[in-house]
Tab-separated table of C-alpha atoms in Angstrom:
chain	number	residue	atom	x	y	z
A	1403	MET	CA	-14.577	121.224	34.550
A	1404	SER	CA	-15.439	119.313	38.183
A	1405	PHE	CA	-16.752	116.216	39.223
A	1406	GLY	CA	-18.113	117.373	42.041
A	1407	GLN	CA	-16.995	118.864	45.390
A	1408	GLY	CA	-13.925	117.165	46.372
A	1409	GLY	CA	-13.291	115.584	43.137
A	1410	PRO	CA	-10.575	114.928	41.211
A	1411	SER	CA	-8.807	117.834	38.887
A	1412	TRP	CA	-7.362	117.709	35.584
A	1413	GLY	CA	-4.751	119.682	35.316
A	1414	PRO	CA	-3.923	123.452	36.654
A	1415	GLY	CA	-6.424	124.871	38.709
A	1416	GLY	CA	-8.519	121.295	37.947
A	1417	THR	CA	-10.402	122.572	35.339
A	1418	GLN	CA	-8.671	121.381	31.675
A	1419	THR	CA	-9.929	118.685	29.960
A	1420	PRO	CA	-7.659	115.081	30.128
A	1421	ASP	CA	-6.192	113.872	26.947
A	1422	TRP	CA	-8.107	110.370	26.500
A	1423	ALA	CA	-6.380	109.285	23.730
A	1424	ALA	CA	-2.916	109.708	25.328
A	1425	LEU	CA	-3.994	108.042	27.901
A	1426	ALA	CA	-5.435	105.084	26.153
A	1427	ASP	CA	-1.722	104.762	23.961
A	1428	GLU	CA	-0.171	104.903	26.969
A	1429	SER	CA	-2.037	101.872	28.690
A	1430	ALA	CA	-1.695	99.880	25.307
A	1431	ALA	CA	2.341	100.375	25.565
A	1432	ARG	CA	1.778	99.104	29.039
A	1433	SER	CA	0.603	95.964	27.866
A	1434	ARG	CA	2.974	95.212	25.040
A	1435	ARG	CA	5.781	95.695	27.242
A	1436	LYS	CA	4.551	92.988	29.487
A	1437	LYS	CA	3.716	90.583	26.863
A	1438	TRP	CA	6.954	90.848	25.522
A	1439	LEU	CA	8.292	90.206	29.029
A	1440	LEU	CA	6.713	87.073	29.411
A	1441	ILE	CA	7.255	85.550	25.738
A	1442	GLY	CA	11.061	86.451	25.963
A	1443	GLY	CA	11.165	84.801	29.224
A	1444	GLY	CA	9.262	81.177	27.851
A	1445	VAL	CA	11.873	81.335	25.029
A	1446	LEU	CA	14.764	81.438	27.208
A	1447	ALA	CA	13.297	78.625	29.628
A	1448	THR	CA	13.186	76.264	26.229
A	1449	ALA	CA	16.909	77.280	25.428
A	1450	ALA	CA	17.688	76.376	28.590
A	1451	VAL	CA	15.750	72.903	28.514
A	1452	GLY	CA	16.906	72.230	25.556
A	1453	ALA	CA	20.233	73.021	26.001
A	1454	VAL	CA	20.441	70.405	28.604
A	1455	VAL	CA	18.945	67.706	26.303
A	1456	ALA	CA	21.819	68.500	23.704
A	1457	THR	CA	24.622	68.106	26.274
A	1458	ALA	CA	23.195	64.677	27.466
A	1459	VAL	CA	22.687	63.399	24.241
A	1460	ILE	CA	26.495	64.119	23.189
A	1461	SER	CA	27.523	62.843	26.696
A	1462	ILE	CA	26.342	59.598	25.719
A	1463	ASN	CA	27.815	59.214	22.183
A	1464	ASN	CA	30.871	60.376	23.562
A	1465	GLY	CA	31.291	57.592	25.832
A	1466	ASN	CA	30.444	59.282	28.990
A	1467	SER	CA	27.049	57.312	29.865
A	1468	SER	CA	27.697	54.801	32.608
A	1469	THR	CA	25.791	52.404	30.766
A	1470	GLY	CA	27.758	52.164	27.570
A	1471	SER	CA	31.319	51.030	26.574
A	1472	GLY	CA	32.527	53.409	24.339
A	1473	LYS	CA	29.481	52.358	21.980
A	1474	ASN	CA	25.592	52.827	22.446
A	1475	ALA	CA	24.744	49.394	24.042
A	1476	SER	CA	21.182	50.347	21.688
A	1477	GLU	CA	22.624	50.664	18.546
A	1478	LEU	CA	22.995	47.404	15.901
A	1479	PRO	CA	26.061	46.427	14.437
A	1480	ALA	CA	26.769	47.343	11.332
A	1481	PRO	CA	26.446	44.328	8.482
A	1482	THR	CA	30.339	43.559	8.459
A	1483	ASP	CA	29.729	42.856	12.689
A	1484	LEU	CA	27.581	40.017	11.529
A	1485	PRO	CA	28.563	36.342	11.488
A	1486	ASP	CA	29.575	35.117	8.450
A	1487	ASN	CA	28.173	31.385	9.312
A	1488	THR	CA	25.053	29.796	10.785
A	1489	ALA	CA	23.906	26.920	12.879
A	1490	GLU	CA	21.663	25.732	9.646
A	1491	PRO	CA	23.259	23.192	7.234
A	1492	GLU	CA	23.090	24.312	3.701
A	1493	PRO	CA	20.375	22.858	1.320
A	1494	SER	CA	22.302	20.367	-0.742
A	1495	PHE	CA	21.341	19.063	-4.375
A	1496	SER	CA	22.141	15.751	-5.952
A	1497	SER	CA	23.686	15.795	-9.467
A	1498	VAL	CA	22.623	12.667	-10.416
A	1499	ALA	CA	19.489	13.183	-12.767
A	1500	PRO	CA	15.984	11.564	-11.845
A	1501	PRO	CA	15.081	8.467	-14.240
A	1502	PRO	CA	12.821	8.509	-16.721
A	1503	PRO	CA	9.667	8.033	-16.667
A	1504	PRO	CA	8.782	4.117	-17.976
A	1505	ASP	CA	7.873	3.980	-21.891
A	1506	PRO	CA	4.461	2.428	-22.346
A	1507	LYS	CA	5.893	0.694	-25.378
A	1508	ASP	CA	8.173	-1.096	-23.525
A	1509	TYR	CA	5.452	-2.939	-21.645
A	1510	ILE	CA	3.363	-4.200	-24.864
A	1511	SER	CA	6.685	-4.879	-26.808
A	1512	ASP	CA	7.834	-8.018	-24.573
A	1513	VAL	CA	5.962	-10.668	-22.799
A	1514	ARG	CA	8.936	-10.504	-20.153
A	1515	LYS	CA	7.032	-6.986	-19.559
A	1516	ASP	CA	3.546	-7.767	-20.619
A	1517	LYS	CA	2.371	-9.355	-17.301
A	1518	ALA	CA	-1.463	-7.807	-17.866
A	1519	PRO	CA	-4.286	-10.493	-18.184
A	1520	ILE	CA	-4.798	-11.156	-21.994
A	1521	THR	CA	-8.724	-11.025	-22.230
A	1522	VAL	CA	-11.983	-10.166	-24.686
A	1523	ASP	CA	-12.789	-7.096	-22.134
A	1524	ALA	CA	-9.154	-6.166	-22.144
A	1525	PHE	CA	-9.365	-5.403	-25.867
A	1526	PHE	CA	-13.314	-4.931	-26.617
A	1527	PRO	CA	-14.775	-3.650	-22.896
A	1528	GLY	CA	-18.503	-3.448	-22.863
A	1529	LYS	CA	-21.580	-4.121	-25.068
A	1530	LYS	CA	-21.289	-1.326	-27.896
A	1531	LEU	CA	-18.551	1.130	-28.991
A	1532	THR	CA	-18.908	4.961	-29.400
A	1533	MET	CA	-16.263	7.339	-31.094
A	1534	GLY	CA	-17.148	10.437	-32.079
A	1535	ASP	CA	-21.052	10.352	-32.657
A	1536	ARG	CA	-21.005	6.944	-33.923
A	1537	VAL	CA	-22.626	4.038	-31.925
A	1538	TYR	CA	-21.328	0.193	-32.646
A	1539	ILE	CA	-22.944	-2.515	-31.048
A	1540	LYS	CA	-20.871	-5.514	-30.359
A	1541	GLY	CA	-21.223	-8.798	-31.371
A	1542	ALA	CA	-19.979	-12.105	-30.893
A	1543	THR	CA	-16.511	-12.821	-29.871
A	1544	GLN	CA	-13.602	-15.406	-29.553
A	1545	GLN	CA	-10.431	-15.747	-27.781
A	1546	THR	CA	-8.293	-19.059	-29.202
A	1547	THR	CA	-4.970	-20.265	-29.378
A	1548	ASN	CA	-5.428	-21.552	-32.487
A	1549	CYS	CA	-4.336	-18.666	-34.834
A	1550	ALA	CA	-4.681	-20.593	-37.975
A	1551	ALA	CA	-8.673	-21.230	-37.900
A	1552	THR	CA	-9.449	-17.466	-37.062
A	1553	THR	CA	-7.817	-16.363	-40.987
A	1554	LYS	CA	-8.630	-17.151	-44.206
A	1555	ASP	CA	-6.492	-17.685	-47.113
A	1556	ALA	CA	-2.632	-17.695	-46.389
A	1557	LEU	CA	-2.669	-15.571	-43.078
A	1558	GLY	CA	-2.941	-18.826	-40.881
A	1559	SER	CA	-0.073	-19.520	-42.251
A	1560	ILE	CA	1.823	-16.597	-41.468
A	1561	LEU	CA	0.601	-16.042	-37.945
A	1562	VAL	CA	1.378	-19.566	-37.115
A	1563	ASN	CA	5.092	-19.218	-38.938
A	1564	ASN	CA	6.067	-16.344	-37.122
A	1565	GLY	CA	5.286	-17.488	-33.169
A	1566	CYS	CA	1.492	-16.423	-32.713
A	1567	ASP	CA	0.512	-17.784	-29.393
A	1568	GLN	CA	-3.091	-16.499	-29.797
A	1569	VAL	CA	-5.873	-14.478	-31.634
A	1570	ILE	CA	-9.141	-11.824	-29.833
A	1571	ARG	CA	-11.522	-11.277	-32.574
A	1572	ALA	CA	-14.359	-8.911	-31.957
A	1573	THR	CA	-17.515	-8.015	-34.685
A	1574	TYR	CA	-19.231	-4.920	-34.196
A	1575	SER	CA	-21.795	-3.565	-36.677
A	1576	LYS	CA	-23.606	-0.548	-37.515
A	1577	ASP	CA	-26.926	-0.009	-40.085
A	1578	GLY	CA	-26.016	-2.906	-42.256
A	1579	VAL	CA	-22.037	-2.757	-41.982
A	1580	ALA	CA	-20.278	-4.904	-39.972
A	1581	VAL	CA	-16.567	-5.205	-39.205
A	1582	THR	CA	-14.030	-7.806	-37.298
A	1583	ILE	CA	-10.938	-7.046	-35.847
A	1584	GLY	CA	-8.770	-9.959	-34.575
A	1585	VAL	CA	-5.299	-8.846	-32.118
A	1586	ALA	CA	-3.119	-11.791	-32.965
A	1587	VAL	CA	-0.502	-12.126	-29.612
A	1588	PHE	CA	3.326	-12.595	-30.323
A	1589	GLU	CA	6.108	-13.082	-27.700
A	1590	THR	CA	8.018	-9.941	-29.417
A	1591	GLU	CA	7.786	-6.431	-31.451
A	1592	ALA	CA	9.625	-8.314	-33.862
A	1593	GLN	CA	7.673	-11.041	-34.889
A	1594	ALA	CA	4.087	-9.007	-34.440
A	1595	LYS	CA	5.767	-6.472	-37.329
A	1596	LYS	CA	7.052	-9.385	-39.554
A	1597	ALA	CA	3.449	-10.804	-39.753
A	1598	ALA	CA	1.881	-7.722	-40.246
A	1599	GLN	CA	4.276	-6.579	-43.014
A	1600	GLN	CA	3.915	-10.162	-44.754
A	1601	SER	CA	-0.247	-10.168	-44.213
A	1602	SER	CA	-1.940	-11.877	-47.341
A	1603	GLY	CA	-5.542	-13.302	-47.095
A	1604	SER	CA	-7.634	-11.924	-43.901
A	1605	VAL	CA	-9.192	-12.567	-40.498
A	1606	ALA	CA	-11.899	-14.239	-40.981
A	1607	ALA	CA	-15.541	-12.295	-40.458
A	1608	LEU	CA	-17.052	-13.631	-37.322
A	1609	SER	CA	-20.864	-13.655	-36.752
A	1610	GLY	CA	-23.483	-14.140	-34.639
A	1611	ALA	CA	-24.639	-12.177	-31.531
A	1612	GLY	CA	-27.044	-10.473	-34.251
A	1613	VAL	CA	-24.749	-9.763	-36.574
A	1614	PRO	CA	-25.211	-12.057	-40.420
A	1615	ALA	CA	-22.763	-13.872	-41.807
A	1616	PHE	CA	-20.775	-11.260	-43.975
A	1617	CYS	CA	-17.645	-11.095	-45.954
A	1618	SER	CA	-18.374	-14.511	-47.173
A	1619	ALA	CA	-16.019	-16.298	-50.165
A	1620	GLY	CA	-16.429	-14.336	-53.231
A	1621	SER	CA	-17.924	-11.267	-51.878
A	1622	VAL	CA	-15.489	-8.153	-51.925
A	1623	CYS	CA	-14.522	-6.649	-48.553
A	1624	ARG	CA	-11.843	-4.158	-47.283
A	1625	ARG	CA	-9.077	-5.905	-45.203
A	1626	THR	CA	-6.918	-3.851	-43.361
A	1627	ALA	CA	-3.579	-5.201	-41.265
A	1628	ASN	CA	-0.949	-3.598	-38.955
A	1629	PHE	CA	0.973	-3.951	-35.575
A	1630	TYR	CA	1.799	-2.196	-32.499
A	1631	GLY	CA	4.297	-4.087	-29.734
A	1632	ARG	CA	4.037	-7.497	-29.771
A	1633	TYR	CA	0.457	-7.212	-31.191
A	1634	ALA	CA	-0.842	-7.160	-34.983
A	1635	TYR	CA	-4.158	-6.782	-35.642
A	1636	PHE	CA	-6.060	-7.295	-39.311
A	1637	ALA	CA	-9.896	-5.647	-39.756
A	1638	ILE	CA	-12.135	-7.181	-42.502
A	1639	SER	CA	-15.404	-4.663	-42.793
A	1640	GLY	CA	-17.981	-5.067	-45.542
A	1641	PHE	CA	-22.506	-5.623	-45.765
A	1642	THR	CA	-24.014	-7.871	-44.477
A	1643	SER	CA	-25.924	-8.053	-47.077
A	1644	GLY	CA	-23.323	-9.411	-49.211
A	1645	LYS	CA	-22.872	-6.536	-51.414
A	1646	ASP	CA	-19.332	-5.769	-52.881
A	1647	VAL	CA	-17.267	-2.761	-50.960
A	1648	THR	CA	-16.030	0.190	-53.809
A	1649	LYS	CA	-14.549	2.916	-52.896
A	1650	ALA	CA	-17.281	5.030	-53.462
A	1651	ASP	CA	-18.811	3.108	-49.536
A	1652	LYS	CA	-17.235	5.163	-47.074
A	1653	ASN	CA	-19.074	4.328	-44.189
A	1654	VAL	CA	-17.447	0.963	-44.561
A	1655	PHE	CA	-13.873	2.865	-44.426
A	1656	THR	CA	-15.269	5.001	-41.367
A	1657	ILE	CA	-16.145	1.956	-39.575
A	1658	GLY	CA	-12.981	-0.189	-40.182
A	1659	ASN	CA	-10.802	2.746	-39.378
A	1660	ASP	CA	-12.569	3.471	-36.116
A	1661	LEU	CA	-12.155	0.014	-35.114
A	1662	THR	CA	-8.981	-0.351	-36.067
A	1663	ASN	CA	-7.753	3.125	-34.119
A	1664	PHE	CA	-9.624	1.886	-31.428
A	1665	THR	CA	-7.901	-1.062	-31.017
A	1666	PHE	CA	-4.307	0.784	-31.416
A	1667	ARG	CA	-5.683	2.877	-28.357
A	1668	GLN	CA	-6.627	-0.383	-26.294
A	1669	ILE	CA	-2.994	-1.816	-26.963
A	1670	HIS	CA	-1.249	1.523	-25.788
A	1671	HIS	CA	-3.501	2.071	-22.558
A	1672	ARG	CA	-2.333	-1.486	-21.746
A	1673	GLY	CA	1.434	-0.088	-21.876
A	1674	GLU	CA	-0.279	2.735	-19.748
A	1675	LEU	CA	-1.919	0.744	-16.896
A	1676	GLN	CA	1.411	-1.007	-16.534
A	1677	ALA	CA	3.982	1.506	-17.255
A	1678	SER	CA	2.747	3.476	-14.253
A	1679	ALA	CA	2.217	0.552	-12.036
A	1680	ALA	CA	5.914	-0.053	-12.723
A	1681	ALA	CA	6.840	3.596	-11.593
A	1682	THR	CA	5.059	3.529	-8.254
A	1683	ALA	CA	6.156	-0.031	-7.107
A	1684	PRO	CA	8.071	0.193	-4.338
A	1685	ASP	CA	11.404	-1.296	-5.555
A	1686	SER	CA	11.219	1.207	-8.420
A	1687	LEU	CA	11.959	4.100	-5.661
């Protein structure tokens, strides 16, 4: 077969058809050989560069670098090379234990420490007293150095014989029941304790300021006596109607207990205030 006059021919006589499949295979083989030659050259080049870098690293680690002296200058020292001592001083701790805080009771047990003013308002402040859901109205109050005049029966002589300095009285009332509580002041706790233990008779009921007379002579009322620090406190509770108190009259017991508990807390609070002031005073530091 011919492709026109003067055109190329295939095989003898120029008339045989070319083997197109063989030609395609030969072309593909040439392309593959060229590709592998390019890849092989790249691998050899990469290997050469890696060898150069590895040689440089080995030279530095073997002390051949001009910037080191047998050791890489950028390396951190081993833990054993760090200094044992530093310039900072070590903290020190005192072996002496701090003193305990002042005991509030110490400041209400002796006149030499108990320097706070002794007034009615210091023990019985305000115009009423609230204990839980119970509100008591404050009536008459009194402060006197005539301890015997604030008592009934034998209590006056007991107070005087034990060195009573003064007595503060206050009356509270609620729903036809009234209580007078008297705080007797002594120089020492031992005197107050003895007076409370020897108690006989009672503090005298204090009427006025809206509270009628109660617990008059011959009536039956509830009486209590106790002490805390250098203070002895006595209470008398009863009906303003003059009715006698029995064990069934729980409201009389409640008002008496509330007032004696409140008095104890006020005495203790007096000690707390003075102990706190002593703890923060400059000469105590």
